[in-house]
Amino acid sequence: MRCLYPILFCCFIINTHSYSQVKFTDVTDHAGINFHHFDGRTGDKYLIETLGSGALFIDYDVDGDQDIYIVNASHITPPTNPTEVSINPTNKLYKNNGDGTFTDVTKKAAVGDTGYGVGCAAADINNDSYPEIYVTNFGVNRLYHNNGNGTFTDITEKSGVGDKRWGTACAFLDYNLDGYIDLYVVNYMQYSVTSEKGWIIRGVRTYCSPTDQIDISNFKSEPDILYRNNGNGTFTDVTHNVGIRHRSLGLAIAVGDYDNDGDPDIHIANDMEPDLLYQNNGDGTFTDVTDLSGAGYDENGMPGSGMGSAFADYDNDGFLDLVVSNASSEPIILYQNENSLYFNDVSYPSGIGAVTLPYFKWAVDFFDYNNDGLQDLYVSNGHLQDNINLFTDATYSQTDILMQNQQNRDSNSFSNVSDEVGLSQHTLMVGRSAAFGDYDNDGDIDIFLNHSNQPAKLLRNDGGNSNNWVIIQTIGSQSNTSGIGTRMKLTAGGLSLTKEVHSGSSYLSQNDLRLHFGLNKETVIDKLELKWSSGKTQQFFNINVNQLLIIHEEKRMINAQK
């Protein structure tokens, strides 16, 4: 069954309030979210402790409200302290109650994996309208089938996606455009706690570099995995057959149609190695175009230490640009797409490079925080070394950064507004992952942060909806039901905006799959064009703003007023 409800195009109007200035408010306690990331650290400084874990926005019960799934890690070695024995860290699923609060439904939903969790993604793998959840681990990865009644079933073994390597980022995509969602899993390195090689600096034990680990003969970087969805609840590893043959220290994946040819391309951010860009050939295979595209190196031809990555059209020219986060002493790299011919590193001319250089950067993503029609840039920061203050002026906890896009006719520039919007007040933490979504359905994008060995935070956007907006959910029929890969072009007055539905982004995480368009002061959407992954196109005209639209590929319409 392709869809459990016949909604094709519907909307409900949301009341908004006027704010003079956007502020982010910490509503974690009010929302009822009580999550503390646990990485099992013992003081021995195992490298595995440093990566953190992801989170995602997901409407698992298909009620129109974004729920939150959070990944946790676990003990690395058996606990010796009696107080630690009672600690049983698990992943958690929080149900959105629709009133600004959440309820922990992990036990009822049966998604509380107790493995050493790293990344996550969600999509409807069997086209029944209910999204599944995939979790990468240091150990066996997990796939949870959504039963459609508020519960999940672990189908890892049956589906064939329970790889046992050190998985990091993951993303769902329909790489062969057959209407079924496939799965890409990024892997890091072969690793064993018993063979850990640490560093002693000035008599102090510190976390070592991953390249130092690889120098040991029994440590190697790992190949990634692309699983093809067979359409019957199982997947087949087709990685080598489709032309993906690298080994690397992979940490992040960004999927997007950067060359505007109708199929998804793949970017992998690698730690201390060149990043990778795979161009989809449209015949079920990929070509490594890293060197030709320039997307693996900075402006000086040097590789970074990629942590997070994301695609978005930040300059509103109709081509997806790319951003990659890096460790300290390296900037965020902003790659401007030069009409799909190559990418140009504009990190410093854009104003992003100098601001981000001192920070140890992880999650990075575009979102329009103030609904002015321009994609702004969020960066989550936190050092890798918990005792870094013994050696430098750097700190373990660091504040996150919001760079406001201030594009004008002559240039594309970004300005640091972190203090202005309250991020400096709320985010002095050990940042790792970030997910973006409108959890309260008020028309502006909120932020969920999963920190390293610290409590998570939910930051509510107060004031972003003082400008107009529209949020669009896609439901495929010929295409995958989640609508992943659907491209939209919206025109409203002087705005021309292009977005795609993406799974997996930022760092180890996934955003709200609904597309959010900030519209500034425009009051009518003149034209909305959709191109589905099936190749089907749709057009809608003269649409009112400040509403949520659900668009089905078959274009039937009913009112879904809440």
Coordinates of C-alpha atoms in Angstrom, one line a residue:
M1 CA 0.0 0.0 0.0
R2 CA 1.6 3.3 -1.1
C3 CA -0.2 5.7 1.2
L4 CA -2.4 5.3 4.2
Y5 CA -4.2 8.6 3.8
P6 CA -5.4 10.3 0.6
I7 CA -4.1 13.8 1.3
L8 CA -2.7 15.3 -1.9
F9 CA -2.6 19.0 -1.4
C10 CA -3.8 20.6 1.9
C11 CA -3.1 23.4 4.2
F12 CA -3.8 24.9 7.6
I13 CA -3.2 28.4 8.6
I14 CA -1.1 29.1 11.7
N15 CA -1.4 32.2 13.8
T16 CA 1.9 34.1 14.0
H17 CA 3.2 36.8 16.3
S18 CA 5.3 39.8 15.5
Y19 CA 8.8 40.0 17.0
S20 CA 11.2 42.9 16.7
Q21 CA 14.2 40.6 16.8
V22 CA 14.8 36.8 16.5
K23 CA 15.9 35.1 19.7
F24 CA 16.5 31.5 20.5
T25 CA 15.1 30.3 23.8
D26 CA 16.2 27.2 25.7
V27 CA 12.9 25.3 26.2
T28 CA 14.4 21.9 27.0
D29 CA 13.0 21.6 30.5
H30 CA 9.6 23.1 29.6
A31 CA 9.4 20.6 26.6
G32 CA 10.0 17.7 28.9
I33 CA 13.2 16.5 27.2
N34 CA 15.5 14.8 29.7
F35 CA 18.4 13.4 27.7
H36 CA 22.1 13.2 28.7
H37 CA 24.5 11.8 26.2
F38 CA 26.8 9.2 27.7
D39 CA 30.0 8.2 26.0
G40 CA 31.5 5.7 28.5
R41 CA 34.6 7.7 29.1
T42 CA 36.9 6.2 31.8
G43 CA 39.9 8.6 31.6
D44 CA 41.8 6.2 29.3
K45 CA 41.0 8.6 26.4
Y46 CA 39.7 6.1 23.9
L47 CA 39.3 7.8 20.5
I48 CA 35.8 6.4 20.1
E49 CA 34.7 8.7 22.9
T50 CA 35.2 11.9 20.9
L51 CA 32.7 11.7 18.1
G52 CA 29.4 12.2 20.0
S53 CA 26.0 11.0 18.6
G54 CA 23.3 12.4 16.4
A55 CA 19.6 13.2 16.5
L56 CA 16.7 13.6 14.1
F57 CA 13.3 15.2 13.6
I58 CA 10.7 12.6 12.5
D59 CA 6.9 12.5 12.4
Y60 CA 6.9 8.8 13.4
D61 CA 3.1 8.7 14.1
V62 CA 2.1 10.8 11.1
D63 CA 0.1 13.3 13.2
G64 CA 1.7 16.4 11.6
D65 CA 4.0 17.2 14.6
Q66 CA 7.7 16.6 14.5
D67 CA 9.0 14.1 17.1
I68 CA 12.6 13.8 18.1
Y69 CA 14.8 10.7 18.1
I70 CA 18.1 11.0 19.9
V71 CA 21.1 8.6 19.7
N72 CA 23.2 7.7 22.8
A73 CA 26.4 5.8 23.2
S74 CA 27.2 3.3 25.9
H75 CA 30.0 1.8 28.1
I76 CA 33.2 1.1 26.3
T77 CA 34.6 -1.4 28.8
P78 CA 32.6 -3.1 31.6
P79 CA 32.0 -0.7 34.4
T80 CA 33.9 -1.2 37.6
N81 CA 32.3 1.5 39.7
P82 CA 29.1 0.1 41.3
T83 CA 27.3 3.4 40.6
E84 CA 28.0 2.9 36.9
V85 CA 26.5 -0.6 36.7
S86 CA 23.0 0.8 37.1
I87 CA 23.5 3.3 34.2
N88 CA 22.0 1.8 31.1
P89 CA 22.2 4.5 28.4
T90 CA 19.7 4.1 25.5
N91 CA 18.6 6.0 22.5
K92 CA 15.3 7.8 23.1
L93 CA 12.2 8.7 21.1
Y94 CA 10.2 11.7 22.3
K95 CA 6.6 12.1 21.0
N96 CA 5.5 15.7 20.2
N97 CA 2.3 16.3 22.2
G98 CA 1.4 19.3 19.9
D99 CA 1.4 21.8 22.8
G100 CA 5.1 22.5 23.1
T101 CA 5.8 19.5 25.2
F102 CA 7.2 16.0 24.5
T103 CA 6.6 12.5 26.1
D104 CA 9.3 9.8 26.3
V105 CA 7.8 6.9 24.4
T106 CA 11.0 4.9 23.9
K107 CA 10.0 1.8 25.8
K108 CA 6.5 1.7 24.2
A109 CA 8.0 2.3 20.7
A110 CA 10.8 -0.3 21.3
V111 CA 13.5 1.8 19.7
G112 CA 15.8 2.1 22.8
D113 CA 19.0 0.6 21.3
T114 CA 21.7 0.2 23.9
G115 CA 24.6 -0.1 21.4
Y116 CA 27.4 2.4 21.1
G117 CA 25.3 4.8 19.0
V118 CA 26.7 7.3 16.5
G119 CA 24.4 8.5 13.6
C120 CA 20.8 8.2 12.5
A121 CA 18.4 8.8 9.6
A122 CA 14.7 8.2 8.9
A123 CA 12.6 7.5 5.8
D124 CA 9.7 5.3 4.7
I125 CA 11.5 2.3 3.2
N126 CA 8.4 0.3 2.2
N127 CA 6.2 3.2 1.0
D128 CA 3.4 2.6 3.6
S129 CA 3.6 6.3 4.8
Y130 CA 5.2 5.5 8.1
P131 CA 9.0 6.3 8.4
E132 CA 11.6 3.8 9.6
I133 CA 14.6 4.7 11.7
Y134 CA 18.2 3.6 11.0
V135 CA 21.0 3.9 13.6
T136 CA 24.7 3.5 13.0
N137 CA 26.8 2.1 15.8
F138 CA 30.3 1.2 16.8
G139 CA 29.1 -2.4 16.3
V140 CA 25.9 -3.7 14.7
N141 CA 23.8 -1.0 13.0
R142 CA 20.0 -1.1 13.6
L143 CA 17.0 -0.7 11.4
Y144 CA 13.6 -0.2 13.1
H145 CA 10.5 -0.9 11.0
N146 CA 7.6 1.4 11.8
N147 CA 4.5 -0.7 12.5
G148 CA 2.1 2.2 12.1
N149 CA 0.6 1.9 15.6
G150 CA 3.2 3.8 17.6
T151 CA 5.6 0.8 17.9
F152 CA 8.6 -0.4 15.9
T153 CA 10.1 -3.8 15.1
D154 CA 13.9 -4.4 14.8
I155 CA 14.3 -5.8 11.3
T156 CA 18.1 -5.4 11.1
E157 CA 18.8 -9.1 10.5
K158 CA 16.0 -9.6 8.0
S159 CA 16.7 -6.5 6.0
G160 CA 20.5 -7.2 5.7
V161 CA 21.7 -3.8 6.9
G162 CA 23.3 -4.8 10.2
D163 CA 26.9 -4.0 9.3
K164 CA 29.3 -4.3 12.3
R165 CA 31.9 -1.7 11.4
W166 CA 32.3 1.7 13.0
G167 CA 29.4 3.5 11.2
T168 CA 29.1 7.3 11.4
A169 CA 26.8 9.2 9.2
C170 CA 24.0 7.7 7.1
A171 CA 21.4 9.0 4.7
F172 CA 18.4 7.6 2.7
L173 CA 18.3 8.4 -1.0
D174 CA 16.7 6.9 -4.2
Y175 CA 20.0 6.7 -6.1
N176 CA 18.5 4.6 -9.0
L177 CA 15.1 6.5 -9.1
D178 CA 13.0 3.3 -8.8
G179 CA 10.6 4.6 -6.2
Y180 CA 12.2 2.8 -3.3
I181 CA 14.5 4.5 -0.8
D182 CA 18.1 3.2 -0.7
L183 CA 20.6 3.7 2.2
Y184 CA 24.1 5.0 2.3
V185 CA 26.2 4.3 5.4
V186 CA 29.5 6.2 6.0
N187 CA 32.2 4.2 7.9
Y188 CA 35.2 5.5 9.9
M189 CA 38.0 3.1 10.7
Q190 CA 38.9 -0.3 12.0
Y191 CA 39.3 0.1 15.7
S192 CA 39.8 -1.9 18.8
V193 CA 39.9 -0.6 22.4
T194 CA 42.4 -3.3 23.3
S195 CA 44.8 -1.9 20.6
E196 CA 44.3 1.8 21.4
K197 CA 47.4 3.9 21.0
G198 CA 47.1 7.1 23.0
W199 CA 49.3 10.2 23.3
I200 CA 51.1 11.4 26.4
I201 CA 51.8 15.1 26.1
R202 CA 53.7 16.8 29.0
G203 CA 53.0 13.8 31.1
V204 CA 49.2 14.1 30.5
R205 CA 47.2 11.5 28.6
T206 CA 45.2 12.9 25.6
Y207 CA 43.1 11.6 22.8
C208 CA 45.3 10.7 19.8
S209 CA 44.8 11.5 16.2
P210 CA 42.9 9.0 14.0
T211 CA 45.9 9.1 11.6
D212 CA 48.1 8.0 14.4
Q213 CA 45.8 5.0 14.9
I214 CA 46.0 4.2 11.2
D215 CA 49.8 4.1 11.4
I216 CA 49.4 0.9 13.5
S217 CA 49.2 -2.0 11.1
N218 CA 45.9 -3.4 12.4
F219 CA 44.1 -0.1 12.0
K220 CA 42.7 0.9 8.6
S221 CA 40.2 3.4 7.3
E222 CA 37.0 1.7 6.2
P223 CA 34.9 1.6 2.9
D224 CA 31.4 2.9 2.9
I225 CA 28.3 1.0 2.0
L226 CA 25.5 1.7 -0.4
Y227 CA 22.5 -0.5 0.1
R228 CA 20.0 -0.9 -2.7
N229 CA 16.4 -1.3 -1.6
N230 CA 15.0 -4.5 -3.1
G231 CA 11.4 -3.4 -2.6
N232 CA 10.6 -6.4 -0.4
G233 CA 11.9 -5.3 3.0
T234 CA 15.5 -6.3 2.2
F235 CA 18.6 -4.5 1.0
T236 CA 21.6 -5.5 -1.1
D237 CA 25.1 -4.1 -0.8
V238 CA 25.9 -2.6 -4.2
T239 CA 28.8 -0.4 -3.2
H240 CA 31.5 -1.7 -5.4
N241 CA 29.2 -2.4 -8.4
V242 CA 28.0 1.2 -8.6
G243 CA 31.6 2.6 -8.6
I244 CA 32.0 3.7 -4.9
R245 CA 35.3 2.1 -4.1
H246 CA 37.1 4.4 -1.6
R247 CA 38.4 3.8 1.9
S248 CA 38.4 6.9 4.1
L249 CA 37.9 8.3 7.6
G250 CA 34.3 9.3 6.8
L251 CA 32.2 11.3 9.2
A252 CA 29.4 13.0 7.2
I253 CA 27.3 12.7 4.1
A254 CA 25.4 15.3 2.1
V255 CA 23.1 14.2 -0.7
G256 CA 21.9 16.6 -3.4
D257 CA 21.5 17.1 -7.1
Y258 CA 24.4 19.5 -7.5
D259 CA 24.5 19.3 -11.3
N260 CA 20.7 19.7 -11.8
D261 CA 20.3 16.5 -13.9
G262 CA 17.5 14.9 -11.9
D263 CA 19.4 12.4 -9.8
P264 CA 21.1 12.5 -6.4
D265 CA 24.8 13.0 -6.0
I266 CA 26.8 12.2 -2.9
H267 CA 29.4 14.2 -0.9
I268 CA 31.4 12.5 1.9
A269 CA 33.3 14.6 4.4
N270 CA 36.5 12.8 5.6
D271 CA 38.6 13.4 8.6
M272 CA 42.1 14.5 7.8
E273 CA 41.8 13.3 4.2
P274 CA 40.4 14.8 1.0
D275 CA 36.6 14.9 0.9
L276 CA 34.8 13.0 -1.9
L277 CA 32.1 14.0 -4.4
Y278 CA 30.4 11.2 -6.4
Q279 CA 28.4 12.3 -9.5
N280 CA 25.4 10.1 -10.3
N281 CA 25.6 8.9 -13.9
G282 CA 21.9 8.3 -14.2
D283 CA 22.4 4.6 -15.0
G284 CA 22.8 3.3 -11.5
T285 CA 26.5 4.1 -11.2
F286 CA 28.6 6.9 -9.8
T287 CA 31.8 8.6 -10.9
D288 CA 34.3 10.2 -8.5
V289 CA 34.6 13.8 -9.6
T290 CA 36.3 15.2 -6.6
D291 CA 39.4 16.5 -8.4
L292 CA 37.4 17.9 -11.4
S293 CA 34.9 19.6 -9.1
G294 CA 37.3 21.0 -6.5
A295 CA 35.0 19.8 -3.7
G296 CA 37.7 17.8 -1.9
Y297 CA 40.1 20.6 -1.1
D298 CA 40.3 24.2 0.0
E299 CA 41.4 27.1 -2.1
N300 CA 45.0 26.2 -1.7
G301 CA 44.5 22.6 -2.8
M302 CA 44.8 21.3 0.8
P303 CA 42.4 18.7 2.3
G304 CA 40.7 19.6 5.6
S305 CA 39.5 17.5 8.5
G306 CA 35.8 17.2 7.4
M307 CA 33.3 16.8 10.2
G308 CA 29.9 17.9 8.9
S309 CA 28.5 18.8 5.5
A310 CA 25.4 20.0 3.8
F311 CA 24.0 21.1 0.4
A312 CA 21.8 24.2 -0.1
D313 CA 21.4 27.0 -2.6
Y314 CA 22.7 29.9 -0.4
D315 CA 23.0 32.4 -3.2
N316 CA 19.6 31.7 -4.8
D317 CA 21.0 31.0 -8.3
G318 CA 19.3 27.6 -8.7
F319 CA 22.4 25.5 -8.1
L320 CA 23.1 23.7 -4.8
D321 CA 26.2 24.9 -3.0
L322 CA 28.1 22.9 -0.4
V323 CA 29.5 23.6 3.1
V324 CA 31.9 21.5 5.1
S325 CA 33.0 21.9 8.7
N326 CA 36.5 21.3 9.9
A327 CA 38.6 21.1 13.1
S328 CA 40.2 24.1 14.7
S329 CA 42.8 26.2 12.7
E330 CA 40.8 25.3 9.6
P331 CA 37.8 27.4 8.4
I332 CA 34.4 26.3 7.5
I333 CA 34.7 25.7 3.8
L334 CA 31.9 27.3 1.7
Y335 CA 31.9 25.9 -1.8
Q336 CA 30.0 28.0 -4.3
N337 CA 28.5 26.0 -7.2
E338 CA 29.6 27.5 -10.5
N339 CA 26.7 26.3 -12.6
S340 CA 27.6 22.6 -11.9
L341 CA 30.9 22.9 -13.6
Y342 CA 33.0 23.1 -10.4
F343 CA 32.9 24.4 -6.9
N344 CA 34.8 27.6 -5.8
D345 CA 36.0 28.0 -2.2
V346 CA 34.6 31.4 -1.1
S347 CA 35.0 30.8 2.7
Y348 CA 37.0 33.9 3.3
P349 CA 35.4 36.3 0.8
S350 CA 32.0 35.4 2.2
G351 CA 33.1 36.3 5.8
I352 CA 32.7 32.8 7.1
G353 CA 36.4 31.8 7.1
A354 CA 37.8 34.2 9.6
V355 CA 35.0 33.9 12.1
T356 CA 35.0 30.0 12.2
L357 CA 38.8 29.5 12.1
P358 CA 39.4 29.3 15.9
Y359 CA 36.6 26.8 16.7
F360 CA 36.5 23.0 16.6
K361 CA 33.6 22.6 14.3
W362 CA 31.2 19.6 13.9
A363 CA 27.5 20.1 12.8
V364 CA 27.0 22.6 10.0
D365 CA 23.9 23.3 8.1
F366 CA 21.9 26.0 6.2
F367 CA 18.6 27.2 7.4
D368 CA 16.7 30.5 7.1
Y369 CA 16.4 31.5 10.8
N370 CA 14.6 34.8 10.2
N371 CA 12.5 33.9 7.1
D372 CA 14.1 36.6 4.9
G373 CA 14.5 34.2 2.0
L374 CA 18.2 33.7 2.5
Q375 CA 19.9 30.6 3.8
D376 CA 21.9 31.3 7.0
L377 CA 24.6 29.0 8.4
Y378 CA 24.7 27.3 11.8
V379 CA 27.8 25.7 13.2
S380 CA 28.0 23.6 16.4
N381 CA 31.4 23.8 18.2
G382 CA 33.2 21.9 20.9
H383 CA 36.8 20.7 21.2
L384 CA 37.9 17.1 20.8
Q385 CA 40.4 17.2 23.8
D386 CA 38.7 17.6 27.1
N387 CA 41.9 18.9 28.7
I388 CA 42.9 21.2 25.9
N389 CA 43.1 24.1 28.3
L390 CA 46.3 22.6 29.7
F391 CA 48.1 23.1 26.4
T392 CA 46.5 26.1 24.7
D393 CA 44.1 29.0 25.2
A394 CA 41.4 26.9 23.6
T395 CA 38.5 25.6 25.7
Y396 CA 36.6 22.2 25.6
S397 CA 33.2 23.8 25.7
Q398 CA 32.6 26.3 23.0
T399 CA 29.7 28.4 21.8
D400 CA 27.9 27.7 18.6
I401 CA 27.8 30.2 15.7
L402 CA 25.0 31.6 13.5
M403 CA 26.2 33.3 10.4
Q404 CA 23.4 35.5 8.9
N405 CA 23.3 35.6 5.1
Q406 CA 23.4 39.2 4.0
Q407 CA 23.4 38.7 0.2
N408 CA 23.1 41.8 -1.8
R409 CA 23.3 42.6 -5.5
D410 CA 27.1 43.0 -5.5
S411 CA 28.3 40.2 -3.1
N412 CA 27.3 37.3 -0.9
S413 CA 28.4 38.0 2.7
F414 CA 27.7 36.5 6.1
S415 CA 27.7 38.2 9.4
N416 CA 28.1 36.6 12.9
V417 CA 24.8 37.2 14.8
S418 CA 25.4 34.6 17.5
D419 CA 25.3 37.1 20.4
E420 CA 22.3 38.9 19.0
V421 CA 20.1 35.8 18.8
G422 CA 21.1 34.4 22.2
L423 CA 23.2 31.5 21.0
S424 CA 26.3 32.7 23.0
Q425 CA 24.1 32.5 26.1
H426 CA 22.7 29.0 25.6
T427 CA 25.4 27.0 23.8
L428 CA 28.6 27.1 25.8
M429 CA 28.7 23.4 25.6
V430 CA 30.7 20.6 24.0
G431 CA 28.9 20.8 20.7
R432 CA 28.6 17.9 18.3
S433 CA 25.3 17.3 16.4
A434 CA 22.4 19.5 15.4
A435 CA 19.1 18.9 13.8
F436 CA 16.7 21.6 12.4
G437 CA 12.9 21.6 12.3
D438 CA 9.8 23.5 13.1
Y439 CA 8.6 21.4 16.1
D440 CA 5.9 23.8 17.2
N441 CA 4.6 24.4 13.6
D442 CA 4.7 28.2 14.0
G443 CA 6.6 28.9 10.8
D444 CA 10.2 29.3 11.9
I445 CA 12.9 26.7 12.3
D446 CA 14.0 25.5 15.8
I447 CA 17.2 23.7 16.7
F448 CA 17.9 20.5 18.6
L449 CA 21.5 19.9 19.9
N450 CA 23.0 16.7 21.1
H451 CA 26.2 17.4 23.0
S452 CA 29.1 15.2 23.8
N453 CA 28.7 13.6 27.3
Q454 CA 26.3 16.4 28.3
P455 CA 22.6 17.2 28.3
A456 CA 20.9 17.8 25.0
K457 CA 19.1 21.1 24.3
L458 CA 16.0 22.2 22.4
L459 CA 16.2 25.8 21.2
R460 CA 12.9 27.4 20.2
N461 CA 13.0 30.1 17.5
D462 CA 11.1 33.2 18.8
G463 CA 10.5 35.8 16.2
G464 CA 11.6 34.1 12.9
N465 CA 7.9 34.1 11.9
S466 CA 7.6 37.8 11.9
N467 CA 8.5 37.4 8.2
N468 CA 6.3 35.3 6.0
W469 CA 6.9 31.6 5.3
V470 CA 5.5 28.4 3.9
I471 CA 6.3 24.8 4.9
I472 CA 5.8 22.0 2.4
Q473 CA 5.6 18.3 3.0
T474 CA 5.9 15.9 0.0
I475 CA 4.2 12.5 -0.3
G476 CA 5.3 10.5 -3.3
S477 CA 3.4 7.8 -5.1
Q478 CA 5.5 7.0 -8.2
S479 CA 8.4 8.4 -6.2
N480 CA 9.3 7.2 -2.7
T481 CA 6.6 8.1 -0.2
S482 CA 8.9 10.3 1.8
G483 CA 9.4 12.5 -1.2
I484 CA 13.2 12.4 -0.7
G485 CA 14.9 13.9 -3.8
T486 CA 12.0 16.1 -4.7
R487 CA 13.2 19.5 -6.0
M488 CA 11.1 22.7 -5.6
K489 CA 11.5 26.1 -7.1
L490 CA 9.4 28.9 -5.5
T491 CA 9.0 32.4 -6.9
A492 CA 7.3 35.1 -4.9
G493 CA 7.8 38.8 -5.9
G494 CA 11.6 39.3 -6.1
L495 CA 12.4 35.9 -4.5
S496 CA 13.4 32.8 -6.4
L497 CA 14.2 29.9 -4.1
T498 CA 15.3 26.4 -4.8
K499 CA 15.3 23.5 -2.3
E500 CA 15.4 19.7 -2.2
V501 CA 14.1 17.2 0.2
H502 CA 17.2 15.6 1.8
S503 CA 17.8 12.8 4.3
G504 CA 21.0 13.0 6.4
S505 CA 22.8 16.3 6.8
S506 CA 24.7 18.4 9.3
Y507 CA 26.6 15.9 11.4
L508 CA 25.3 12.4 12.2
S509 CA 21.8 13.8 12.1
Q510 CA 18.7 14.5 10.0
N511 CA 16.4 17.5 9.7
D512 CA 12.7 17.9 9.4
L513 CA 11.9 16.4 5.9
R514 CA 9.4 19.2 5.2
L515 CA 10.8 22.1 3.2
H516 CA 10.7 25.5 4.9
F517 CA 10.8 28.6 2.7
G518 CA 11.2 32.0 4.3
L519 CA 9.4 34.6 2.2
N520 CA 10.4 37.9 3.8
K521 CA 7.5 40.3 3.3
E522 CA 6.0 38.6 0.2
T523 CA 2.3 37.9 0.7
V524 CA 1.6 35.6 -2.2
I525 CA 3.6 32.7 -3.8
D526 CA 3.4 33.4 -7.5
K527 CA 4.5 30.0 -8.6
L528 CA 5.6 26.7 -7.1
E529 CA 7.3 24.1 -9.3
L530 CA 8.0 20.5 -8.2
K531 CA 10.1 17.9 -9.8
W532 CA 9.8 14.5 -8.2
S533 CA 12.4 11.8 -8.3
S534 CA 10.2 9.9 -10.7
G535 CA 10.6 12.8 -13.2
K536 CA 7.0 14.0 -12.8
T537 CA 6.6 17.8 -12.6
Q538 CA 3.8 19.9 -11.0
Q539 CA 3.1 23.6 -10.9
F540 CA 0.9 25.6 -8.5
F541 CA 0.1 29.3 -8.7
N542 CA -1.0 32.1 -6.4
I543 CA -0.6 30.4 -3.1
N544 CA -1.2 32.1 0.2
V545 CA 1.7 32.4 2.6
N546 CA 2.0 31.4 6.3
Q547 CA 0.6 27.9 5.9
L548 CA 1.7 24.3 5.8
L549 CA 1.1 22.5 2.5
I550 CA 1.0 18.8 2.0
I551 CA 1.5 18.0 -1.7
H552 CA 1.0 14.5 -3.1
E553 CA 2.5 13.4 -6.3
E554 CA -0.9 12.6 -7.7
K555 CA -2.3 16.1 -6.9
R556 CA -5.6 15.2 -5.2
M557 CA -6.7 17.8 -2.7
I558 CA -8.6 17.8 0.6
N559 CA -8.5 20.2 3.6
A560 CA -6.4 19.1 6.5
Q561 CA -7.3 21.9 8.9
K562 CA -6.2 21.1 12.4

